[in-house]
mmCIF file of C-alpha atoms in Angstrom:
data_model
loop_
_atom_site.group_PDB
_atom_site.id
_atom_site.type_symbol
_atom_site.label_atom_id
_atom_site.label_comp_id
_atom_site.label_asym_id
_atom_site.label_seq_id
_atom_site.Cartn_x
_atom_site.Cartn_y
_atom_site.Cartn_z
ATOM 1 C CA MET A 1 0.000 0.000 0.000
ATOM 2 C CA GLN A 2 1.953 2.940 -1.381
ATOM 3 C CA LEU A 3 0.260 5.671 0.696
ATOM 4 C CA LEU A 4 1.186 3.867 3.899
ATOM 5 C CA ARG A 5 4.695 3.107 2.722
ATOM 6 C CA ASN A 6 5.218 6.780 1.932
ATOM 7 C CA LYS A 7 4.033 7.677 5.420
ATOM 8 C CA VAL A 8 6.500 5.218 6.967
ATOM 9 C CA ILE A 9 9.308 6.732 4.891
ATOM 10 C CA ALA A 10 8.300 10.304 5.761
ATOM 11 C CA GLU A 11 7.471 9.929 9.451
ATOM 12 C CA GLY A 12 8.701 6.564 10.732
ATOM 13 C CA ILE A 13 11.633 6.760 13.158
ATOM 14 C CA VAL A 14 14.058 3.831 13.335
ATOM 15 C CA LEU A 15 14.923 3.520 17.026
ATOM 16 C CA SER A 16 16.972 0.329 16.695
ATOM 17 C CA ASN A 17 17.324 -2.527 14.233
ATOM 18 C CA LYS A 18 14.124 -3.971 15.676
ATOM 19 C CA VAL A 19 12.040 -0.927 16.627
ATOM 20 C CA LEU A 20 10.191 1.349 14.207
ATOM 21 C CA LYS A 21 8.363 4.242 15.857
ATOM 22 C CA VAL A 22 5.225 5.380 14.024
ATOM 23 C CA ASP A 23 3.539 7.346 16.788
ATOM 24 C CA SER A 24 2.790 10.332 14.545
ATOM 25 C CA PHE A 25 0.186 8.466 12.475
ATOM 26 C CA LEU A 26 -0.582 5.008 13.879
ATOM 27 C CA ASN A 27 -0.208 4.408 17.579
ATOM 28 C CA HIS A 28 -0.377 7.633 19.559
ATOM 29 C CA GLN A 29 -1.350 10.353 17.116
ATOM 30 C CA MET A 30 -3.460 8.877 14.320
ATOM 31 C CA ASP A 31 -4.108 10.069 10.800
ATOM 32 C CA PRO A 32 -7.838 9.445 10.261
ATOM 33 C CA VAL A 33 -7.723 9.753 6.464
ATOM 34 C CA LEU A 34 -4.922 7.186 6.327
ATOM 35 C CA MET A 35 -6.873 4.925 8.706
ATOM 36 C CA LYS A 36 -9.866 5.151 6.384
ATOM 37 C CA GLU A 37 -7.693 4.127 3.424
ATOM 38 C CA VAL A 38 -6.292 1.257 5.493
ATOM 39 C CA GLY A 39 -9.860 0.095 6.135
ATOM 40 C CA LYS A 40 -10.637 0.250 2.406
ATOM 41 C CA GLU A 41 -7.514 -1.708 1.495
ATOM 42 C CA PHE A 42 -8.225 -4.508 4.013
ATOM 43 C CA THR A 43 -11.765 -4.642 2.659
ATOM 44 C CA ARG A 44 -10.508 -4.888 -0.925
ATOM 45 C CA ARG A 45 -8.241 -7.789 0.031
ATOM 46 C CA PHE A 46 -10.776 -9.714 2.133
ATOM 47 C CA LYS A 47 -14.062 -8.770 0.474
ATOM 48 C CA ASP A 48 -14.819 -12.310 -0.768
ATOM 49 C CA GLU A 49 -14.528 -13.867 2.680
ATOM 50 C CA ALA A 50 -18.113 -13.238 3.890
ATOM 51 C CA ILE A 51 -16.756 -11.684 7.081
ATOM 52 C CA THR A 52 -19.239 -11.269 9.938
ATOM 53 C CA ARG A 53 -16.999 -9.643 12.549
ATOM 54 C CA VAL A 54 -13.677 -7.847 12.874
ATOM 55 C CA LEU A 55 -11.582 -8.586 15.980
ATOM 56 C CA THR A 56 -8.659 -6.486 17.195
ATOM 57 C CA ILE A 57 -6.853 -5.696 20.444
ATOM 58 C CA GLU A 58 -6.661 -2.470 22.402
ATOM 59 C CA SER A 59 -5.434 0.168 21.841
ATOM 60 C CA SER A 60 -3.646 0.715 18.533
ATOM 61 C CA GLY A 61 -5.707 -1.851 16.638
ATOM 62 C CA ILE A 62 -8.963 0.000 17.265
ATOM 63 C CA ALA A 63 -8.627 2.771 14.663
ATOM 64 C CA PRO A 64 -7.702 0.532 11.708
ATOM 65 C CA GLY A 65 -10.195 -2.018 13.036
ATOM 66 C CA ILE A 66 -13.174 0.353 13.186
ATOM 67 C CA MET A 67 -12.455 1.717 9.700
ATOM 68 C CA THR A 68 -12.290 -1.839 8.307
ATOM 69 C CA ALA A 69 -15.484 -2.802 10.136
ATOM 70 C CA LEU A 70 -17.186 0.288 8.712
ATOM 71 C CA GLU A 71 -16.229 -0.630 5.143
ATOM 72 C CA LEU A 72 -17.291 -4.258 5.666
ATOM 73 C CA ASP A 73 -20.455 -3.155 7.506
ATOM 74 C CA VAL A 74 -19.921 -5.572 10.416
ATOM 75 C CA PRO A 75 -19.247 -5.026 14.146
ATOM 76 C CA LEU A 76 -15.767 -4.542 15.584
ATOM 77 C CA ILE A 77 -14.764 -6.270 18.817
ATOM 78 C CA PHE A 78 -11.639 -5.240 20.641
ATOM 79 C CA ALA A 79 -10.002 -7.668 23.062
ATOM 80 C CA ARG A 80 -8.994 -6.174 26.384
ATOM 81 C CA LYS A 81 -5.517 -6.595 27.853
ATOM 82 C CA GLN A 82 -5.097 -7.156 31.556
ATOM 83 C CA LYS A 83 -2.205 -8.078 33.789
ATOM 84 C CA SER A 84 -4.097 -10.911 35.403
ATOM 85 C CA LEU A 85 -7.642 -11.846 36.034
ATOM 86 C CA THR A 86 -9.924 -13.842 38.240
ATOM 87 C CA LEU A 87 -11.443 -16.498 36.007
ATOM 88 C CA LYS A 88 -14.933 -15.750 34.771
ATOM 89 C CA HIS A 89 -17.294 -18.044 32.930
ATOM 90 C CA ASP A 90 -18.600 -15.458 30.472
ATOM 91 C CA ILE A 91 -15.301 -14.462 28.809
ATOM 92 C CA TYR A 92 -12.680 -16.125 26.643
ATOM 93 C CA VAL A 93 -9.156 -15.650 27.988
ATOM 94 C CA GLU A 94 -5.797 -16.235 26.312
ATOM 95 C CA LYS A 95 -2.272 -15.467 27.463
ATOM 96 C CA VAL A 96 -0.135 -13.286 25.193
ATOM 97 C CA PHE A 97 3.562 -12.724 25.782
ATOM 98 C CA SER A 98 4.985 -9.346 24.787
ATOM 99 C CA PHE A 99 8.624 -9.540 23.702
ATOM 100 C CA THR A 100 8.839 -5.741 23.743
ATOM 101 C CA LYS A 101 7.656 -5.423 27.326
ATOM 102 C CA GLN A 102 8.877 -8.875 28.435
ATOM 103 C CA GLU A 103 5.600 -9.588 30.180
ATOM 104 C CA THR A 104 2.567 -11.806 29.770
ATOM 105 C CA ASN A 105 -0.871 -10.247 29.514
ATOM 106 C CA GLU A 106 -4.212 -11.908 29.467
ATOM 107 C CA ILE A 107 -6.483 -10.855 26.628
ATOM 108 C CA THR A 108 -10.211 -11.268 26.990
ATOM 109 C CA VAL A 109 -13.348 -11.207 24.843
ATOM 110 C CA ALA A 110 -16.909 -11.587 26.121
ATOM 111 C CA LYS A 111 -18.302 -14.919 24.907
ATOM 112 C CA LYS A 112 -21.585 -13.389 23.778
ATOM 113 C CA PHE A 113 -19.875 -11.478 20.958
ATOM 114 C CA ILE A 114 -18.532 -14.454 18.961
ATOM 115 C CA ASP A 115 -20.635 -17.407 17.918
ATOM 116 C CA PRO A 116 -19.744 -20.580 15.990
ATOM 117 C CA ASN A 117 -21.151 -19.207 12.730
ATOM 118 C CA ASP A 118 -18.892 -16.175 12.746
ATOM 119 C CA ARG A 119 -16.264 -15.613 10.068
ATOM 120 C CA VAL A 120 -13.763 -13.329 11.765
ATOM 121 C CA LEU A 121 -11.126 -11.019 10.318
ATOM 122 C CA ILE A 122 -8.335 -10.238 12.799
ATOM 123 C CA ILE A 123 -6.737 -6.785 12.466
ATOM 124 C CA ASP A 124 -3.674 -5.448 14.261
ATOM 125 C CA ASP A 125 -1.311 -2.519 13.862
ATOM 126 C CA PHE A 126 1.981 -4.480 13.979
ATOM 127 C CA LEU A 127 3.144 -8.031 13.347
ATOM 128 C CA ALA A 128 6.482 -9.073 14.822
ATOM 129 C CA ASN A 129 6.516 -12.412 16.657
ATOM 130 C CA GLY A 130 2.824 -13.060 16.107
ATOM 131 C CA GLU A 131 1.921 -13.447 19.770
ATOM 132 C CA ALA A 132 -1.073 -11.107 19.703
ATOM 133 C CA ALA A 133 -2.413 -12.500 16.412
ATOM 134 C CA PHE A 134 -2.157 -16.086 17.691
ATOM 135 C CA GLY A 135 -3.893 -15.113 20.937
ATOM 136 C CA LEU A 136 -6.760 -13.498 19.039
ATOM 137 C CA ALA A 137 -7.004 -16.507 16.704
ATOM 138 C CA ARG A 138 -7.185 -18.891 19.664
ATOM 139 C CA ILE A 139 -10.060 -16.858 21.089
ATOM 140 C CA VAL A 140 -11.972 -17.124 17.794
ATOM 141 C CA GLU A 141 -11.328 -20.858 17.748
ATOM 142 C CA GLN A 142 -12.386 -21.277 21.390
ATOM 143 C CA ALA A 143 -15.724 -19.879 20.211
ATOM 144 C CA GLY A 144 -15.874 -22.491 17.444
ATOM 145 C CA ALA A 145 -15.754 -19.730 14.824
ATOM 146 C CA LYS A 146 -13.538 -19.356 11.745
ATOM 147 C CA VAL A 147 -10.519 -17.055 11.345
ATOM 148 C CA VAL A 148 -10.751 -16.008 7.695
ATOM 149 C CA GLY A 149 -7.575 -13.963 7.770
ATOM 150 C CA ILE A 150 -5.219 -11.681 9.596
ATOM 151 C CA GLY A 151 -4.774 -8.107 8.399
ATOM 152 C CA ILE A 152 -1.684 -6.242 9.578
ATOM 153 C CA VAL A 153 -0.905 -2.568 9.037
ATOM 154 C CA ILE A 154 2.908 -2.888 9.362
ATOM 155 C CA GLU A 155 4.706 -6.210 9.316
ATOM 156 C CA LYS A 156 8.294 -6.569 10.476
ATOM 157 C CA SER A 157 9.139 -9.299 8.006
ATOM 158 C CA PHE A 158 12.535 -9.976 9.593
ATOM 159 C CA GLN A 159 10.777 -11.313 12.687
ATOM 160 C CA PRO A 160 9.134 -14.769 12.703
ATOM 161 C CA GLY A 161 5.424 -13.889 13.151
ATOM 162 C CA ARG A 162 4.356 -14.013 9.516
ATOM 163 C CA GLN A 163 5.941 -17.379 8.814
ATOM 164 C CA LEU A 164 4.552 -18.881 12.030
ATOM 165 C CA LEU A 165 1.033 -17.724 11.109
ATOM 166 C CA LEU A 166 1.366 -19.038 7.538
ATOM 167 C CA ASP A 167 2.676 -22.372 8.859
ATOM 168 C CA ALA A 168 -0.390 -22.569 11.101
ATOM 169 C CA GLY A 169 -2.600 -22.187 8.034
ATOM 170 C CA TYR A 170 -3.737 -18.576 8.367
ATOM 171 C CA ARG A 171 -3.990 -16.112 5.511
ATOM 172 C CA VAL A 172 -1.907 -13.020 6.340
ATOM 173 C CA GLU A 173 -2.261 -9.702 4.506
ATOM 174 C CA SER A 174 0.157 -6.965 5.553
ATOM 175 C CA LEU A 175 -0.214 -3.505 4.043
ATOM 176 C CA VAL A 176 3.452 -2.671 4.479
ATOM 177 C CA ARG A 177 6.216 -5.262 4.897
ATOM 178 C CA VAL A 178 9.446 -4.031 6.441
ATOM 179 C CA ALA A 179 12.453 -6.136 5.357
ATOM 180 C CA ALA A 180 14.993 -4.504 7.658
ATOM 181 C CA LEU A 181 15.705 -1.559 9.937
ATOM 182 C CA GLU A 182 19.474 -1.370 9.497
ATOM 183 C CA ASN A 183 21.571 1.849 9.564
ATOM 184 C CA GLU A 184 18.574 3.883 10.706
ATOM 185 C CA THR A 185 16.871 3.176 7.380
ATOM 186 C CA VAL A 186 13.637 1.345 6.583
ATOM 187 C CA THR A 187 13.837 -1.098 3.692
ATOM 188 C CA PHE A 188 10.754 -2.845 2.377
ATOM 189 C CA VAL A 189 9.981 -6.309 1.058
ATOM 190 C CA GLU A 190 9.896 -5.682 -2.662
ATOM 191 C CA GLU A 191 6.657 -7.473 -3.605
ATOM 192 C CA ASP A 192 4.892 -4.460 -2.065
ATOM 193 C CA SER A 193 5.743 -2.236 -4.997
ATOM 194 C CA SER A 194 3.300 -3.971 -7.336
ATOM 195 C CA GLU A 195 0.355 -3.402 -5.010
ATOM 196 C CA ALA A 196 -2.233 -0.676 -4.609
ATOM 197 C CA MET B 1 -29.009 12.190 19.363
ATOM 198 C CA GLN B 2 -31.982 9.933 18.746
ATOM 199 C CA LEU B 3 -30.112 7.083 17.034
ATOM 200 C CA LEU B 4 -27.815 6.736 20.025
ATOM 201 C CA ARG B 5 -30.637 7.052 22.511
ATOM 202 C CA ASN B 6 -32.500 4.263 20.729
ATOM 203 C CA LYS B 7 -29.398 2.079 20.912
ATOM 204 C CA VAL B 8 -29.101 2.717 24.664
ATOM 205 C CA ILE B 9 -32.752 1.765 25.111
ATOM 206 C CA ALA B 10 -32.432 -1.356 22.963
ATOM 207 C CA GLU B 11 -29.058 -2.675 24.141
ATOM 208 C CA GLY B 12 -27.965 -0.859 27.305
ATOM 209 C CA ILE B 13 -27.994 -2.974 30.464
ATOM 210 C CA VAL B 14 -28.585 -1.263 33.800
ATOM 211 C CA LEU B 15 -26.264 -3.076 36.216
ATOM 212 C CA SER B 16 -26.927 -0.801 39.185
ATOM 213 C CA ASN B 17 -28.255 2.696 39.809
ATOM 214 C CA LYS B 18 -24.834 4.006 38.747
ATOM 215 C CA VAL B 19 -23.644 1.555 36.096
ATOM 216 C CA LEU B 20 -24.923 1.352 32.523
ATOM 217 C CA LYS B 21 -23.326 -1.387 30.432
ATOM 218 C CA VAL B 22 -23.077 -0.609 26.716
ATOM 219 C CA ASP B 23 -20.505 -3.169 25.675
ATOM 220 C CA SER B 24 -22.496 -4.339 22.652
ATOM 221 C CA PHE B 25 -21.984 -1.072 20.723
ATOM 222 C CA LEU B 26 -19.569 1.287 22.485
ATOM 223 C CA ASN B 27 -16.860 -0.174 24.669
ATOM 224 C CA HIS B 28 -16.107 -3.773 23.799
ATOM 225 C CA GLN B 29 -18.060 -4.560 20.664
ATOM 226 C CA MET B 30 -18.487 -1.400 18.595
ATOM 227 C CA ASP B 31 -21.034 -0.458 15.970
ATOM 228 C CA PRO B 32 -19.000 1.291 13.256
ATOM 229 C CA VAL B 33 -21.996 2.901 11.538
ATOM 230 C CA LEU B 34 -23.134 4.364 14.855
ATOM 231 C CA MET B 35 -19.584 5.556 15.554
ATOM 232 C CA LYS B 36 -19.554 7.303 12.176
ATOM 233 C CA GLU B 37 -22.825 9.059 13.033
ATOM 234 C CA VAL B 38 -21.384 10.042 16.421
ATOM 235 C CA GLY B 39 -18.431 11.607 14.602
ATOM 236 C CA LYS B 40 -20.781 13.535 12.313
ATOM 237 C CA GLU B 41 -22.859 14.793 15.228
ATOM 238 C CA PHE B 42 -19.828 16.042 17.193
ATOM 239 C CA THR B 43 -18.632 17.741 14.015
ATOM 240 C CA ARG B 44 -22.026 19.412 13.524
ATOM 241 C CA ARG B 45 -21.935 20.755 17.073
ATOM 242 C CA PHE B 46 -18.313 21.967 17.059
ATOM 243 C CA LYS B 47 -17.792 22.866 13.392
ATOM 244 C CA ASP B 48 -17.345 26.608 14.031
ATOM 245 C CA GLU B 49 -14.549 26.102 16.544
ATOM 246 C CA ALA B 50 -11.628 25.899 14.069
ATOM 247 C CA ILE B 51 -10.468 22.674 15.715
ATOM 248 C CA THR B 52 -6.919 21.560 14.889
ATOM 249 C CA ARG B 53 -6.752 18.313 16.899
ATOM 250 C CA VAL B 54 -8.999 15.805 18.636
ATOM 251 C CA LEU B 55 -7.758 14.334 21.941
ATOM 252 C CA THR B 56 -9.171 11.236 23.608
ATOM 253 C CA ILE B 57 -8.052 8.501 25.994
ATOM 254 C CA GLU B 58 -7.548 4.802 25.395
ATOM 255 C CA SER B 59 -9.388 2.571 24.752
ATOM 256 C CA SER B 60 -13.091 3.308 24.368
ATOM 257 C CA GLY B 61 -12.584 6.910 23.261
ATOM 258 C CA ILE B 62 -10.620 5.912 20.172
ATOM 259 C CA ALA B 63 -13.487 4.816 17.911
ATOM 260 C CA PRO B 64 -15.692 7.906 18.432
ATOM 261 C CA GLY B 65 -12.509 10.003 18.402
ATOM 262 C CA ILE B 66 -11.198 8.734 15.068
ATOM 263 C CA MET B 67 -14.604 9.172 13.404
ATOM 264 C CA THR B 68 -14.826 12.748 14.691
ATOM 265 C CA ALA B 69 -11.254 13.464 13.578
ATOM 266 C CA LEU B 70 -12.085 12.049 10.131
ATOM 267 C CA GLU B 71 -15.101 14.343 9.757
ATOM 268 C CA LEU B 72 -13.125 17.365 10.998
ATOM 269 C CA ASP B 73 -10.086 16.353 8.879
ATOM 270 C CA VAL B 74 -7.622 16.774 11.756
ATOM 271 C CA PRO B 75 -5.376 14.280 13.619
ATOM 272 C CA LEU B 76 -6.549 12.266 16.614
ATOM 273 C CA ILE B 77 -4.292 11.829 19.636
ATOM 274 C CA PHE B 78 -5.091 9.258 22.272
ATOM 275 C CA ALA B 79 -3.658 9.639 25.763
ATOM 276 C CA ARG B 80 -2.167 6.492 27.230
ATOM 277 C CA LYS B 81 -3.082 5.213 30.689
ATOM 278 C CA GLN B 82 -0.424 3.728 32.924
ATOM 279 C CA LYS B 83 -0.259 2.651 36.534
ATOM 280 C CA SER B 84 2.833 4.697 37.250
ATOM 281 C CA LEU B 85 5.701 6.076 35.342
ATOM 282 C CA THR B 86 9.275 7.219 35.562
ATOM 283 C CA LEU B 87 9.230 10.922 34.770
ATOM 284 C CA LYS B 88 10.222 11.819 31.236
ATOM 285 C CA HIS B 89 10.875 15.235 29.782
ATOM 286 C CA ASP B 90 9.158 14.642 26.440
ATOM 287 C CA ILE B 91 5.641 13.783 27.682
ATOM 288 C CA TYR B 92 2.857 15.555 29.530
ATOM 289 C CA VAL B 93 1.593 13.583 32.521
ATOM 290 C CA GLU B 94 -1.577 14.035 34.597
ATOM 291 C CA LYS B 95 -3.055 11.928 37.352
ATOM 292 C CA VAL B 96 -6.619 10.693 36.890
ATOM 293 C CA PHE B 97 -8.584 8.978 39.640
ATOM 294 C CA SER B 98 -11.073 6.311 38.598
ATOM 295 C CA PHE B 99 -14.046 6.078 40.962
ATOM 296 C CA THR B 100 -15.131 2.842 39.259
ATOM 297 C CA LYS B 101 -11.813 1.113 39.795
ATOM 298 C CA GLN B 102 -10.822 3.111 42.899
ATOM 299 C CA GLU B 103 -7.345 3.678 41.543
ATOM 300 C CA THR B 104 -5.216 6.507 40.183
ATOM 301 C CA ASN B 105 -3.731 6.206 36.718
ATOM 302 C CA GLU B 106 -1.300 8.475 35.021
ATOM 303 C CA ILE B 107 -2.300 9.596 31.562
ATOM 304 C CA THR B 108 0.355 10.729 29.122
ATOM 305 C CA VAL B 109 0.640 12.553 25.801
ATOM 306 C CA ALA B 110 3.875 13.156 23.885
ATOM 307 C CA LYS B 111 4.666 16.876 23.961
ATOM 308 C CA LYS B 112 5.433 17.018 20.243
ATOM 309 C CA PHE B 113 1.779 16.407 19.340
ATOM 310 C CA ILE B 114 0.247 19.514 20.959
ATOM 311 C CA ASP B 115 1.515 23.033 20.419
ATOM 312 C CA PRO B 116 0.342 26.374 21.801
ATOM 313 C CA ASN B 117 -1.603 27.233 18.644
ATOM 314 C CA ASP B 118 -3.743 24.124 18.832
ATOM 315 C CA ARG B 119 -7.502 24.302 19.345
ATOM 316 C CA VAL B 120 -8.346 20.931 20.821
ATOM 317 C CA LEU B 121 -11.643 19.040 21.003
ATOM 318 C CA ILE B 122 -11.683 16.443 23.800
ATOM 319 C CA ILE B 123 -13.799 13.335 23.142
ATOM 320 C CA ASP B 124 -14.677 10.542 25.557
ATOM 321 C CA ASP B 125 -17.173 7.695 25.693
ATOM 322 C CA PHE B 126 -18.581 8.412 29.180
ATOM 323 C CA LEU B 127 -18.843 11.371 31.532
ATOM 324 C CA ALA B 128 -19.499 10.632 35.211
ATOM 325 C CA ASN B 129 -17.276 12.477 37.691
ATOM 326 C CA GLY B 130 -15.281 14.250 35.021
ATOM 327 C CA GLU B 131 -11.890 12.982 36.134
ATOM 328 C CA ALA B 132 -10.711 11.843 32.705
ATOM 329 C CA ALA B 133 -12.003 14.981 30.949
ATOM 330 C CA PHE B 134 -10.279 17.252 33.473
ATOM 331 C CA GLY B 135 -7.042 15.268 33.114
ATOM 332 C CA LEU B 136 -7.135 15.623 29.327
ATOM 333 C CA ALA B 137 -7.953 19.344 29.624
ATOM 334 C CA ARG B 138 -5.001 19.893 31.971
ATOM 335 C CA ILE B 139 -2.702 18.253 29.430
ATOM 336 C CA VAL B 140 -3.938 20.603 26.685
ATOM 337 C CA GLU B 141 -3.402 23.553 29.013
ATOM 338 C CA GLN B 142 0.079 22.371 30.025
ATOM 339 C CA ALA B 143 0.874 22.659 26.312
ATOM 340 C CA GLY B 144 -0.436 26.237 26.298
ATOM 341 C CA ALA B 145 -3.186 25.227 23.861
ATOM 342 C CA LYS B 146 -6.941 25.875 23.978
ATOM 343 C CA VAL B 147 -9.673 23.380 24.925
ATOM 344 C CA VAL B 148 -12.538 24.391 22.641
ATOM 345 C CA GLY B 149 -14.946 21.852 24.031
ATOM 346 C CA ILE B 150 -15.603 18.430 25.457
ATOM 347 C CA GLY B 151 -17.709 15.954 23.484
ATOM 348 C CA ILE B 152 -19.178 13.024 25.387
ATOM 349 C CA VAL B 153 -21.017 10.049 23.917
ATOM 350 C CA ILE B 154 -23.016 9.143 27.056
ATOM 351 C CA GLU B 155 -23.294 11.469 30.049
ATOM 352 C CA LYS B 156 -24.510 10.255 33.415
ATOM 353 C CA SER B 157 -26.159 13.531 34.331
ATOM 354 C CA PHE B 158 -26.872 12.411 37.904
ATOM 355 C CA GLN B 159 -23.142 12.450 38.611
ATOM 356 C CA PRO B 160 -21.224 15.708 39.082
ATOM 357 C CA GLY B 161 -18.853 15.717 36.082
ATOM 358 C CA ARG B 162 -20.893 17.903 33.744
ATOM 359 C CA GLN B 163 -21.511 20.627 36.285
ATOM 360 C CA LEU B 164 -17.881 20.650 37.423
ATOM 361 C CA LEU B 165 -16.717 21.049 33.802
ATOM 362 C CA LEU B 166 -19.257 23.829 33.137
ATOM 363 C CA ASP B 167 -18.205 25.588 36.352
ATOM 364 C CA ALA B 168 -14.599 25.441 35.142
ATOM 365 C CA GLY B 169 -15.664 27.218 31.952
ATOM 366 C CA TYR B 170 -15.658 24.361 29.462
ATOM 367 C CA ARG B 171 -18.274 23.810 26.795
ATOM 368 C CA VAL B 172 -19.721 20.308 27.186
ATOM 369 C CA GLU B 173 -21.736 18.557 24.463
ATOM 370 C CA SER B 174 -23.139 15.148 25.375
ATOM 371 C CA LEU B 175 -24.934 13.127 22.716
ATOM 372 C CA VAL B 176 -27.062 11.272 25.239
ATOM 373 C CA ARG B 177 -27.755 12.494 28.769
ATOM 374 C CA VAL B 178 -28.894 9.864 31.261
ATOM 375 C CA ALA B 179 -30.986 11.366 34.069
ATOM 376 C CA ALA B 180 -31.234 8.214 36.179
ATOM 377 C CA LEU B 181 -30.735 4.455 36.242
ATOM 378 C CA GLU B 182 -33.410 3.547 38.772
ATOM 379 C CA ASN B 183 -35.467 0.313 38.776
ATOM 380 C CA GLU B 184 -33.304 -1.180 36.012
ATOM 381 C CA THR B 185 -34.583 1.503 33.643
ATOM 382 C CA VAL B 186 -32.734 4.247 31.779
ATOM 383 C CA THR B 187 -34.393 7.668 31.889
ATOM 384 C CA PHE B 188 -33.037 10.574 29.859
ATOM 385 C CA VAL B 189 -32.662 14.301 30.428
ATOM 386 C CA GLU B 190 -35.557 15.650 28.438
ATOM 387 C CA GLU B 191 -33.806 18.421 26.473
ATOM 388 C CA ASP B 192 -32.365 15.594 24.325
ATOM 389 C CA SER B 193 -35.656 15.025 22.567
ATOM 390 C CA SER B 194 -35.431 18.268 20.598
ATOM 391 C CA GLU B 195 -32.061 17.385 19.091
ATOM 392 C CA ALA B 196 -30.901 15.589 15.988
#
């Protein structure tokens, strides 16, 4: 997605060879016009999947998630993150390890919002090790529903998440794929250049 | 806002005489079409205010915030909530007490995203005691910028937040004003009925 790639080039800050800071348009300040285009692009890619719900995780997944849900005309659910939790019978819970923060969070979704007939599109802002995406997918599967795909705004393709998700049988669509963050420069996976 | 009031009547669950649960359309599952209409209505009410930025707080403020920012064609910033924090020179920090959770969080915004010329619209999902709205307003004022108004999706008018904000000189626009939650029934402040 060229618009998004241009934004990464213009405003992304390479903090280390693993960390790309995009807080001016994606995860602290947000560009609503860009988010709308992100929603349109996910919809274009997944439009034949008869999606019934979009699932994301707080907080940075909510803006791309709501714009995608609007285009698809289905509800958005966002999973909540908590440090720990007393077990409840009316929520699905999965553990998600954050490599960045070196901590495990529990993510939760109320059972009433996913049913076995649902065809769910998972959306998140970043894909690195795939922990969050796997946690969300396990929640969908706990509900007996179908994960039709995983839509990622920015994928760090030099980390293992994408391959792990593909190996597990999921369809992954990333709008921008970052090949490397060496020498304070962002380089992209080249297949991107042929896309919208 | 009649559409929103109808949704509260149809799907809101009165958990106690203080707690209204709206997790099917506002703060866990979200209705994107309703969120878009919320954004349009805030824009209609504040369109003459020459707004340059919308400020909200994670997580439930993000969806109404991004839709309002889209309509106004300005960036959205969401403040982050944290338990506590080592002081940093590049962020604004304010303490916000949650009566619901009986705990104090620190909310933070990167300094680079608000400048003294900004005219900021604050958006939040709920108004009860006004703690979050005041915290966001203090951050805007730390930056030397102007709070042009506070837009609330659902106001619990039987709690003191609205009056405290008005007394402090802020303009408050709430799309639905709940007068009481007695006998498991939602009653509304009647001025609502004349609005869009």
